[in-house]
PDB file of C-alpha atoms in Angstrom:
ATOM      1  CA  GLY A   1      -7.276 -11.411   1.805  1.00  0.00           C
ATOM      2  CA  GLY A   2      -8.196 -11.708   5.435  1.00  0.00           C
ATOM      3  CA  VAL A   3      -8.506  -9.856   8.721  1.00  0.00           C
ATOM      4  CA  ILE A   4      -6.224 -10.321  11.684  1.00  0.00           C
ATOM      5  CA  GLN A   5      -7.453  -9.042  15.047  1.00  0.00           C
ATOM      6  CA  ILE A   6      -4.882  -8.612  17.786  1.00  0.00           C
ATOM      7  CA  PHE A   7      -5.954  -8.001  21.376  1.00  0.00           C
ATOM      8  CA  THR A   8      -3.189  -7.021  23.800  1.00  0.00           C
ATOM      9  CA  ARG A   9      -3.462  -6.904  27.594  1.00  0.00           C
ATOM     10  CA  ASP A  10      -4.821  -3.535  28.636  1.00  0.00           C
ATOM     11  CA  GLY A  11      -2.999  -3.162  31.974  1.00  0.00           C
ATOM     12  CA  ARG A  12      -6.158  -2.754  34.075  1.00  0.00           C
ATOM     13  CA  SER A  13      -5.076  -5.481  36.483  1.00  0.00           C
ATOM     14  CA  GLY A  14      -1.850  -3.648  37.385  1.00  0.00           C
ATOM     15  CA  LYS A  15       1.856  -3.973  36.806  1.00  0.00           C
ATOM     16  CA  SER A  16       3.126  -6.872  34.706  1.00  0.00           C
ATOM     17  CA  LEU A  17       6.429  -7.550  32.930  1.00  0.00           C
ATOM     18  CA  ASN A  18       7.042 -10.438  30.525  1.00  0.00           C
ATOM     19  CA  VAL A  19      10.270 -11.249  28.681  1.00  0.00           C
ATOM     20  CA  ALA A  20      10.924 -14.283  26.450  1.00  0.00           C
ATOM     21  CA  LEU A  21      13.870 -15.467  24.354  1.00  0.00           C
ATOM     22  CA  SER A  22      14.210 -18.609  22.266  1.00  0.00           C
ATOM     23  CA  LYS A  23      16.754 -20.065  19.811  1.00  0.00           C
ATOM     24  CA  GLY A  24      16.414 -22.834  17.281  1.00  0.00           C
ATOM     25  CA  SER A  25      17.855 -24.541  14.242  1.00  0.00           C
ATOM     26  CA  HIS A  26      18.696 -22.585  11.078  1.00  0.00           C
ATOM     27  CA  ASN A  27      19.847 -19.773  13.376  1.00  0.00           C
ATOM     28  CA  PHE A  28      16.282 -19.048  14.453  1.00  0.00           C
ATOM     29  CA  THR A  29      15.870 -16.315  17.080  1.00  0.00           C
ATOM     30  CA  ASN A  30      12.696 -15.114  18.753  1.00  0.00           C
ATOM     31  CA  SER A  31      12.648 -12.442  21.442  1.00  0.00           C
ATOM     32  CA  SER A  32       9.745 -10.528  22.938  1.00  0.00           C
ATOM     33  CA  ALA A  33       8.950  -8.240  25.856  1.00  0.00           C
ATOM     34  CA  SER A  34       5.824  -6.554  27.186  1.00  0.00           C
ATOM     35  CA  TYR A  35       5.060  -4.246  30.085  1.00  0.00           C
ATOM     36  CA  SER A  36       1.666  -3.349  31.538  1.00  0.00           C
ATOM     37  CA  ASP A  37       0.755  -0.967  34.330  1.00  0.00           C
ATOM     38  CA  ARG A  38      -2.031   1.114  35.787  1.00  0.00           C
ATOM     39  CA  ILE A  39      -1.539   4.635  37.132  1.00  0.00           C
ATOM     40  CA  GLY A  40      -4.669   6.056  38.673  1.00  0.00           C
ATOM     41  CA  ASN A  41      -7.406   5.935  36.060  1.00  0.00           C
ATOM     42  CA  THR A  42      -4.972   5.278  33.197  1.00  0.00           C
ATOM     43  CA  TRP A  43      -3.820   1.834  32.068  1.00  0.00           C
ATOM     44  CA  PHE A  44      -1.426   0.856  29.307  1.00  0.00           C
ATOM     45  CA  THR A  45       0.491  -1.982  27.701  1.00  0.00           C
ATOM     46  CA  VAL A  46       3.534  -1.716  25.433  1.00  0.00           C
ATOM     47  CA  SER A  47       5.139  -4.707  23.724  1.00  0.00           C
ATOM     48  CA  GLY A  48       7.709  -5.616  21.093  1.00  0.00           C
ATOM     49  CA  GLN A  49       8.893  -8.730  19.278  1.00  0.00           C
ATOM     50  CA  TYR A  50      11.700  -9.704  16.923  1.00  0.00           C
ATOM     51  CA  GLN A  51      12.024 -12.904  14.865  1.00  0.00           C
ATOM     52  CA  ASP A  52      14.818 -13.904  12.530  1.00  0.00           C
ATOM     53  CA  THR A  53      15.991 -17.070  10.786  1.00  0.00           C
ATOM     54  CA  ASP A  54      18.453 -17.999   8.040  1.00  0.00           C
ATOM     55  CA  GLY A  55      15.787 -20.340   6.672  1.00  0.00           C
ATOM     56  CA  ILE A  56      16.255 -23.200   4.227  1.00  0.00           C
ATOM     57  CA  ASN A  57      16.557 -23.463   0.456  1.00  0.00           C
ATOM     58  CA  VAL A  58      12.891 -23.194  -0.590  1.00  0.00           C
ATOM     59  CA  CYS A  59      13.401 -24.754  -4.022  1.00  0.00           C
ATOM     60  CA  ASP A  60      16.174 -27.325  -4.293  1.00  0.00           C
ATOM     61  CA  GLY A  61      16.176 -28.120  -7.997  1.00  0.00           C
ATOM     62  CA  GLY A  62      12.559 -27.014  -8.622  1.00  0.00           C
ATOM     63  CA  CYS A  63      10.568 -23.830  -9.261  1.00  0.00           C
ATOM     64  CA  PHE A  64      12.104 -23.460 -12.743  1.00  0.00           C
ATOM     65  CA  THR A  65      15.095 -21.648 -11.233  1.00  0.00           C
ATOM     66  CA  VAL A  66      18.436 -22.478  -9.678  1.00  0.00           C
ATOM     67  CA  GLU A  67      19.079 -20.466  -6.504  1.00  0.00           C
ATOM     68  CA  PRO A  68      21.135 -22.607  -4.119  1.00  0.00           C
ATOM     69  CA  ASP A  69      20.844 -20.235  -1.155  1.00  0.00           C
ATOM     70  CA  HIS A  70      19.101 -20.089   2.193  1.00  0.00           C
ATOM     71  CA  ASP A  71      15.829 -18.160   2.085  1.00  0.00           C
ATOM     72  CA  GLY A  72      15.581 -16.283   5.339  1.00  0.00           C
ATOM     73  CA  TYR A  73      12.904 -14.369   7.160  1.00  0.00           C
ATOM     74  CA  ASP A  74      12.806 -11.544   9.693  1.00  0.00           C
ATOM     75  CA  ARG A  75      10.002  -9.680  11.428  1.00  0.00           C
ATOM     76  CA  GLN A  76       9.871  -6.774  13.858  1.00  0.00           C
ATOM     77  CA  SER A  77       6.648  -5.770  15.590  1.00  0.00           C
ATOM     78  CA  GLY A  78       5.424  -3.512  18.348  1.00  0.00           C
ATOM     79  CA  SER A  79       2.132  -2.539  19.900  1.00  0.00           C
ATOM     80  CA  LEU A  80       0.669  -0.013  22.312  1.00  0.00           C
ATOM     81  CA  ARG A  81      -2.689   0.011  24.076  1.00  0.00           C
ATOM     82  CA  ILE A  82      -3.681   2.786  26.467  1.00  0.00           C
ATOM     83  CA  GLY A  83      -6.962   3.660  28.135  1.00  0.00           C
ATOM     84  CA  HIS A  84      -8.306   6.235  30.551  1.00  0.00           C
ATOM     85  CA  GLN A  85     -11.417   6.373  32.732  1.00  0.00           C
ATOM     86  CA  PHE A  86     -12.484  10.033  32.727  1.00  0.00           C
ATOM     87  CA  SER A  87     -15.469   9.446  34.979  1.00  0.00           C
ATOM     88  CA  LYS A  88     -17.799   6.692  36.109  1.00  0.00           C
ATOM     89  CA  ARG A  89     -19.641   6.967  32.790  1.00  0.00           C
ATOM     90  CA  LEU A  90     -16.928   7.915  30.284  1.00  0.00           C
ATOM     91  CA  LYS A  91     -13.822   6.016  29.183  1.00  0.00           C
ATOM     92  CA  THR A  92     -11.590   5.933  26.113  1.00  0.00           C
ATOM     93  CA  GLU A  93      -9.024   3.545  24.635  1.00  0.00           C
ATOM     94  CA  PHE A  94      -6.370   3.825  21.938  1.00  0.00           C
ATOM     95  CA  HIS A  95      -4.386   1.023  20.314  1.00  0.00           C
ATOM     96  CA  ALA A  96      -1.671   0.824  17.657  1.00  0.00           C
ATOM     97  CA  THR A  97       0.168  -2.153  16.172  1.00  0.00           C
ATOM     98  CA  GLN A  98       2.896  -2.264  13.544  1.00  0.00           C
ATOM     99  CA  ALA A  99       4.842  -5.139  11.999  1.00  0.00           C
ATOM    100  CA  SER A 100       7.448  -5.112   9.254  1.00  0.00           C
ATOM    101  CA  GLY A 101       9.766  -7.693   7.799  1.00  0.00           C
ATOM    102  CA  ASP A 102      11.456  -9.370   4.878  1.00  0.00           C
ATOM    103  CA  THR A 103      10.812 -12.808   3.382  1.00  0.00           C
ATOM    104  CA  ASP A 104      13.121 -14.466   0.846  1.00  0.00           C
ATOM    105  CA  GLY A 105      12.159 -17.128  -1.682  1.00  0.00           C
ATOM    106  CA  ASP A 106      13.153 -18.648  -5.035  1.00  0.00           C
ATOM    107  CA  SER A 107      11.531 -17.479  -8.257  1.00  0.00           C
ATOM    108  CA  THR A 108      12.326 -15.956 -11.623  1.00  0.00           C
ATOM    109  CA  ILE A 109       9.648 -13.294 -11.011  1.00  0.00           C
ATOM    110  CA  SER A 110      10.482 -12.101  -7.478  1.00  0.00           C
ATOM    111  CA  ASN A 111      12.522 -13.712  -4.722  1.00  0.00           C
ATOM    112  CA  GLU A 112      12.217 -11.156  -1.928  1.00  0.00           C
ATOM    113  CA  THR A 113       9.194  -9.541  -0.286  1.00  0.00           C
ATOM    114  CA  GLU A 114       9.249  -6.620   2.118  1.00  0.00           C
ATOM    115  CA  TYR A 115       6.053  -5.885   4.023  1.00  0.00           C
ATOM    116  CA  LEU A 116       4.564  -3.380   6.436  1.00  0.00           C
ATOM    117  CA  GLN A 117       1.340  -3.843   8.410  1.00  0.00           C
ATOM    118  CA  GLN A 118      -0.245  -1.180  10.620  1.00  0.00           C
ATOM    119  CA  VAL A 119      -3.440  -1.036  12.674  1.00  0.00           C
ATOM    120  CA  VAL A 120      -4.548   2.056  14.612  1.00  0.00           C
ATOM    121  CA  GLY A 121      -7.824   2.562  16.427  1.00  0.00           C
ATOM    122  CA  ALA A 122      -9.652   4.484  19.136  1.00  0.00           C
ATOM    123  CA  LYS A 123     -12.831   3.807  21.103  1.00  0.00           C
ATOM    124  CA  VAL A 124     -14.986   5.920  23.408  1.00  0.00           C
ATOM    125  CA  GLY A 125     -17.571   4.377  25.703  1.00  0.00           C
ATOM    126  CA  TRP A 126     -20.230   6.621  27.258  1.00  0.00           C
ATOM    127  CA  ASP A 127     -22.782   5.324  29.749  1.00  0.00           C
ATOM    128  CA  VAL A 128     -25.462   7.940  29.095  1.00  0.00           C
ATOM    129  CA  THR A 129     -27.625   6.398  31.814  1.00  0.00           C
ATOM    130  CA  ASP A 130     -27.415   3.264  33.940  1.00  0.00           C
ATOM    131  CA  ASN A 131     -29.070   1.251  31.151  1.00  0.00           C
ATOM    132  CA  TRP A 132     -27.919   3.087  27.989  1.00  0.00           C
ATOM    133  CA  LEU A 133     -24.409   2.745  26.513  1.00  0.00           C
ATOM    134  CA  LEU A 134     -23.062   4.598  23.461  1.00  0.00           C
ATOM    135  CA  THR A 135     -19.846   3.358  21.817  1.00  0.00           C
ATOM    136  CA  PHE A 136     -17.891   5.341  19.203  1.00  0.00           C
ATOM    137  CA  GLN A 137     -15.021   3.752  17.240  1.00  0.00           C
ATOM    138  CA  LEU A 138     -12.511   4.942  14.641  1.00  0.00           C
ATOM    139  CA  GLY A 139      -9.943   2.735  12.919  1.00  0.00           C
ATOM    140  CA  SER A 140      -7.346   2.595  10.182  1.00  0.00           C
ATOM    141  CA  SER A 141      -5.364  -0.351   8.843  1.00  0.00           C
ATOM    142  CA  ARG A 142      -2.660  -0.622   6.194  1.00  0.00           C
ATOM    143  CA  ASP A 143      -0.971  -3.543   4.455  1.00  0.00           C
ATOM    144  CA  GLU A 144       1.926  -2.731   2.120  1.00  0.00           C
ATOM    145  CA  THR A 145       3.968  -5.282   0.156  1.00  0.00           C
ATOM    146  CA  GLU A 146       6.962  -4.651  -2.103  1.00  0.00           C
ATOM    147  CA  ASN A 147       8.364  -7.419  -4.298  1.00  0.00           C
ATOM    148  CA  LYS A 148      11.966  -7.547  -5.530  1.00  0.00           C
ATOM    149  CA  LEU A 149      14.114  -9.765  -7.738  1.00  0.00           C
ATOM    150  CA  ASN A 150      17.759 -10.007  -6.648  1.00  0.00           C
ATOM    151  CA  GLY A 151      17.393  -6.646  -4.894  1.00  0.00           C
ATOM    152  CA  ALA A 152      15.730  -4.830  -7.820  1.00  0.00           C
ATOM    153  CA  PHE A 153      12.183  -3.468  -7.503  1.00  0.00           C
ATOM    154  CA  VAL A 154       9.478  -5.484  -9.297  1.00  0.00           C
ATOM    155  CA  SER A 155       6.043  -4.521  -7.970  1.00  0.00           C
ATOM    156  CA  TYR A 156       4.102  -3.290  -4.969  1.00  0.00           C
ATOM    157  CA  ILE A 157       0.582  -3.234  -3.556  1.00  0.00           C
ATOM    158  CA  ASP A 158      -0.596  -0.922  -0.776  1.00  0.00           C
ATOM    159  CA  THR A 159      -4.071  -1.406   0.726  1.00  0.00           C
ATOM    160  CA  LYS A 160      -5.760   0.801   3.318  1.00  0.00           C
ATOM    161  CA  ARG A 161      -9.008   0.505   5.210  1.00  0.00           C
ATOM    162  CA  LEU A 162     -10.708   3.337   7.129  1.00  0.00           C
ATOM    163  CA  THR A 163     -13.573   2.527   9.512  1.00  0.00           C
ATOM    164  CA  ARG A 164     -15.876   4.354  11.884  1.00  0.00           C
ATOM    165  CA  SER A 165     -18.947   3.285  13.807  1.00  0.00           C
ATOM    166  CA  ILE A 166     -21.431   4.270  16.482  1.00  0.00           C
ATOM    167  CA  GLN A 167     -23.465   1.765  18.481  1.00  0.00           C
ATOM    168  CA  SER A 168     -26.263   2.241  20.980  1.00  0.00           C
ATOM    169  CA  ASP A 169     -27.097  -0.491  23.503  1.00  0.00           C
ATOM    170  CA  TYR A 170     -30.252   0.094  25.522  1.00  0.00           C
ATOM    171  CA  GLN A 171     -31.095  -2.313  28.346  1.00  0.00           C
ATOM    172  CA  ILE A 172     -34.900  -2.168  28.635  1.00  0.00           C
ATOM    173  CA  ASN A 173     -34.738  -4.402  31.677  1.00  0.00           C
ATOM    174  CA  ALA A 174     -32.740  -7.370  32.925  1.00  0.00           C
ATOM    175  CA  LYS A 175     -34.241  -9.567  30.177  1.00  0.00           C
ATOM    176  CA  GLN A 176     -34.347  -7.279  27.114  1.00  0.00           C
ATOM    177  CA  LEU A 177     -31.621  -5.467  25.154  1.00  0.00           C
ATOM    178  CA  VAL A 178     -32.014  -3.292  22.042  1.00  0.00           C
ATOM    179  CA  THR A 179     -29.004  -2.433  19.869  1.00  0.00           C
ATOM    180  CA  LEU A 180     -28.898   0.137  17.053  1.00  0.00           C
ATOM    181  CA  GLY A 181     -25.854   1.196  15.067  1.00  0.00           C
ATOM    182  CA  TYR A 182     -24.159   2.650  12.018  1.00  0.00           C
ATOM    183  CA  ASP A 183     -20.793   1.776  10.482  1.00  0.00           C
ATOM    184  CA  PHE A 184     -18.716   2.980   7.555  1.00  0.00           C
ATOM    185  CA  GLN A 185     -15.844   1.307   5.711  1.00  0.00           C
ATOM    186  CA  ASP A 186     -13.623   2.725   2.972  1.00  0.00           C
ATOM    187  CA  ASP A 187     -11.137   0.439   1.169  1.00  0.00           C
ATOM    188  CA  LEU A 188      -8.325   1.939  -0.932  1.00  0.00           C
ATOM    189  CA  VAL A 189      -5.645   0.285  -3.049  1.00  0.00           C
ATOM    190  CA  ALA A 190      -2.522   1.575  -4.789  1.00  0.00           C
ATOM    191  CA  SER A 191      -0.412  -0.784  -6.888  1.00  0.00           C
ATOM    192  CA  THR A 192       1.678  -1.327  -9.971  1.00  0.00           C
ATOM    193  CA  ILE A 193      -1.254  -3.500 -11.084  1.00  0.00           C
ATOM    194  CA  ALA A 194      -3.772  -1.432 -13.089  1.00  0.00           C
ATOM    195  CA  TYR A 195      -6.946  -2.163 -11.093  1.00  0.00           C
ATOM    196  CA  ALA A 196     -10.150  -0.927 -12.722  1.00  0.00           C
ATOM    197  CA  GLU A 197     -11.413   0.249  -9.321  1.00  0.00           C
ATOM    198  CA  ARG A 198      -9.094   1.559  -6.619  1.00  0.00           C
ATOM    199  CA  SER A 199     -11.602   2.292  -3.872  1.00  0.00           C
ATOM    200  CA  ARG A 200     -14.815   0.869  -2.428  1.00  0.00           C
ATOM    201  CA  ARG A 201     -17.125   2.241   0.255  1.00  0.00           C
ATOM    202  CA  ASP A 202     -19.725   0.518   2.360  1.00  0.00           C
ATOM    203  CA  GLU A 203     -22.198   2.114   4.774  1.00  0.00           C
ATOM    204  CA  GLY A 204     -24.427   0.047   6.995  1.00  0.00           C
ATOM    205  CA  VAL A 205     -27.158   0.515   9.572  1.00  0.00           C
ATOM    206  CA  PHE A 206     -28.219  -2.313  11.858  1.00  0.00           C
ATOM    207  CA  GLY A 207     -30.492  -3.210  14.716  1.00  0.00           C
ATOM    208  CA  MET A 208     -30.897  -6.113  17.105  1.00  0.00           C
ATOM    209  CA  TYR A 209     -33.330  -7.176  19.809  1.00  0.00           C
ATOM    210  CA  GLN A 210     -32.396  -9.771  22.441  1.00  0.00           C
ATOM    211  CA  LEU A 211     -34.749 -11.422  24.920  1.00  0.00           C
ATOM    212  CA  GLN A 212     -33.840 -13.873  27.674  1.00  0.00           C
ATOM    213  CA  LEU A 213     -36.616 -15.647  29.575  1.00  0.00           C
ATOM    214  CA  ALA A 214     -35.440 -18.319  32.002  1.00  0.00           C
ATOM    215  CA  SER A 215     -34.001 -21.055  29.755  1.00  0.00           C
ATOM    216  CA  TRP A 216     -35.336 -19.582  26.485  1.00  0.00           C
ATOM    217  CA  SER A 217     -33.684 -16.850  24.388  1.00  0.00           C
ATOM    218  CA  LEU A 218     -34.720 -14.914  21.279  1.00  0.00           C
ATOM    219  CA  ASN A 219     -32.546 -12.864  18.914  1.00  0.00           C
ATOM    220  CA  LEU A 220     -33.908 -10.674  16.102  1.00  0.00           C
ATOM    221  CA  SER A 221     -31.475  -8.733  13.912  1.00  0.00           C
ATOM    222  CA  THR A 222     -31.561  -6.755  10.671  1.00  0.00           C
ATOM    223  CA  ARG A 223     -29.053  -4.805   8.608  1.00  0.00           C
ATOM    224  CA  ARG A 224     -28.976  -2.675   5.444  1.00  0.00           C
ATOM    225  CA  ASP A 225     -25.732  -2.137   3.536  1.00  0.00           C
ATOM    226  CA  SER A 226     -25.083   0.355   0.745  1.00  0.00           C
ATOM    227  CA  ASN A 227     -21.980  -0.841  -1.079  1.00  0.00           C
ATOM    228  CA  GLU A 228     -20.318   1.192  -3.820  1.00  0.00           C
ATOM    229  CA  GLN A 229     -19.651  -1.953  -5.878  1.00  0.00           C
ATOM    230  CA  PHE A 230     -22.524  -4.304  -5.028  1.00  0.00           C
ATOM    231  CA  GLY A 231     -25.384  -1.871  -4.381  1.00  0.00           C
ATOM    232  CA  SER A 232     -27.855  -1.825  -1.461  1.00  0.00           C
ATOM    233  CA  HIS A 233     -29.025  -5.017   0.220  1.00  0.00           C
ATOM    234  CA  ASN A 234     -30.969  -6.022   3.315  1.00  0.00           C
ATOM    235  CA  THR A 235     -30.175  -8.964   5.561  1.00  0.00           C
ATOM    236  CA  GLY A 236     -31.813 -10.310   8.677  1.00  0.00           C
ATOM    237  CA  LYS A 237     -31.854 -13.172  11.138  1.00  0.00           C
ATOM    238  CA  ILE A 238     -34.203 -14.747  13.647  1.00  0.00           C
ATOM    239  CA  ALA A 239     -32.771 -17.153  16.211  1.00  0.00           C
ATOM    240  CA  ASP A 240     -34.154 -18.764  19.328  1.00  0.00           C
ATOM    241  CA  GLY A 241     -32.629 -21.185  21.744  1.00  0.00           C
ATOM    242  CA  ASN A 242     -33.445 -23.276  24.748  1.00  0.00           C
ATOM    243  CA  ILE A 243     -30.945 -23.881  27.555  1.00  0.00           C
ATOM    244  CA  THR A 244     -31.555 -27.104  29.432  1.00  0.00           C
ATOM    245  CA  GLY A 245     -29.687 -28.384  32.437  1.00  0.00           C
ATOM    246  CA  VAL A 246     -28.009 -31.778  32.719  1.00  0.00           C
ATOM    247  CA  MET A 247     -28.488 -33.733  35.949  1.00  0.00           C
TER     248      MET A 247
END
């Protein structure tokens, strides 16, 4: 398992159009397009991509199976990011990304995988005062995989993650910053595999203090997590650094 973060252009700099097309061996095709713009206090970016290839024979005489065919691959994806500045102190952003596709292979267990990946999120930034920022975030991600053998269903696994957080950044002065926050994460799984546990929650609170004095910096941070599977634990870190110039 892993996490993929995708950051698309947000359109704040104005109008932009990008189109790309490429071809390659094994009938490979890649095409993509994106458009960004800003209208008043609203900015947005929309993009799409398509990839397709006939592929090669993954196992030529191996893998304990004989499937003398080309194992292809295709992927379709799209994304949207939109933001709006309601006032000097309040702004919001929304983003959504989806990708789906099909991957062929050679195996006596499953030789085709269909997948769907989705990420949706929203963020609100509120400058309560000139030196105090509150940030609220909500998110949801999904990763679904279905395995087949010669077109017949074999198995599937569907994972979801729900997140929310609030963070407070208070600038004491030009040299000191205090951060406090809370976040929540809920993982869910549905599958043909009989998992003993199908959900797991984690709640965390954290704090950080940063100090910058000339060429010297100090960072103090602490966090407490309450995890449904692993229990409650505290972590912390102290770091200092010295920035020196080179003549």
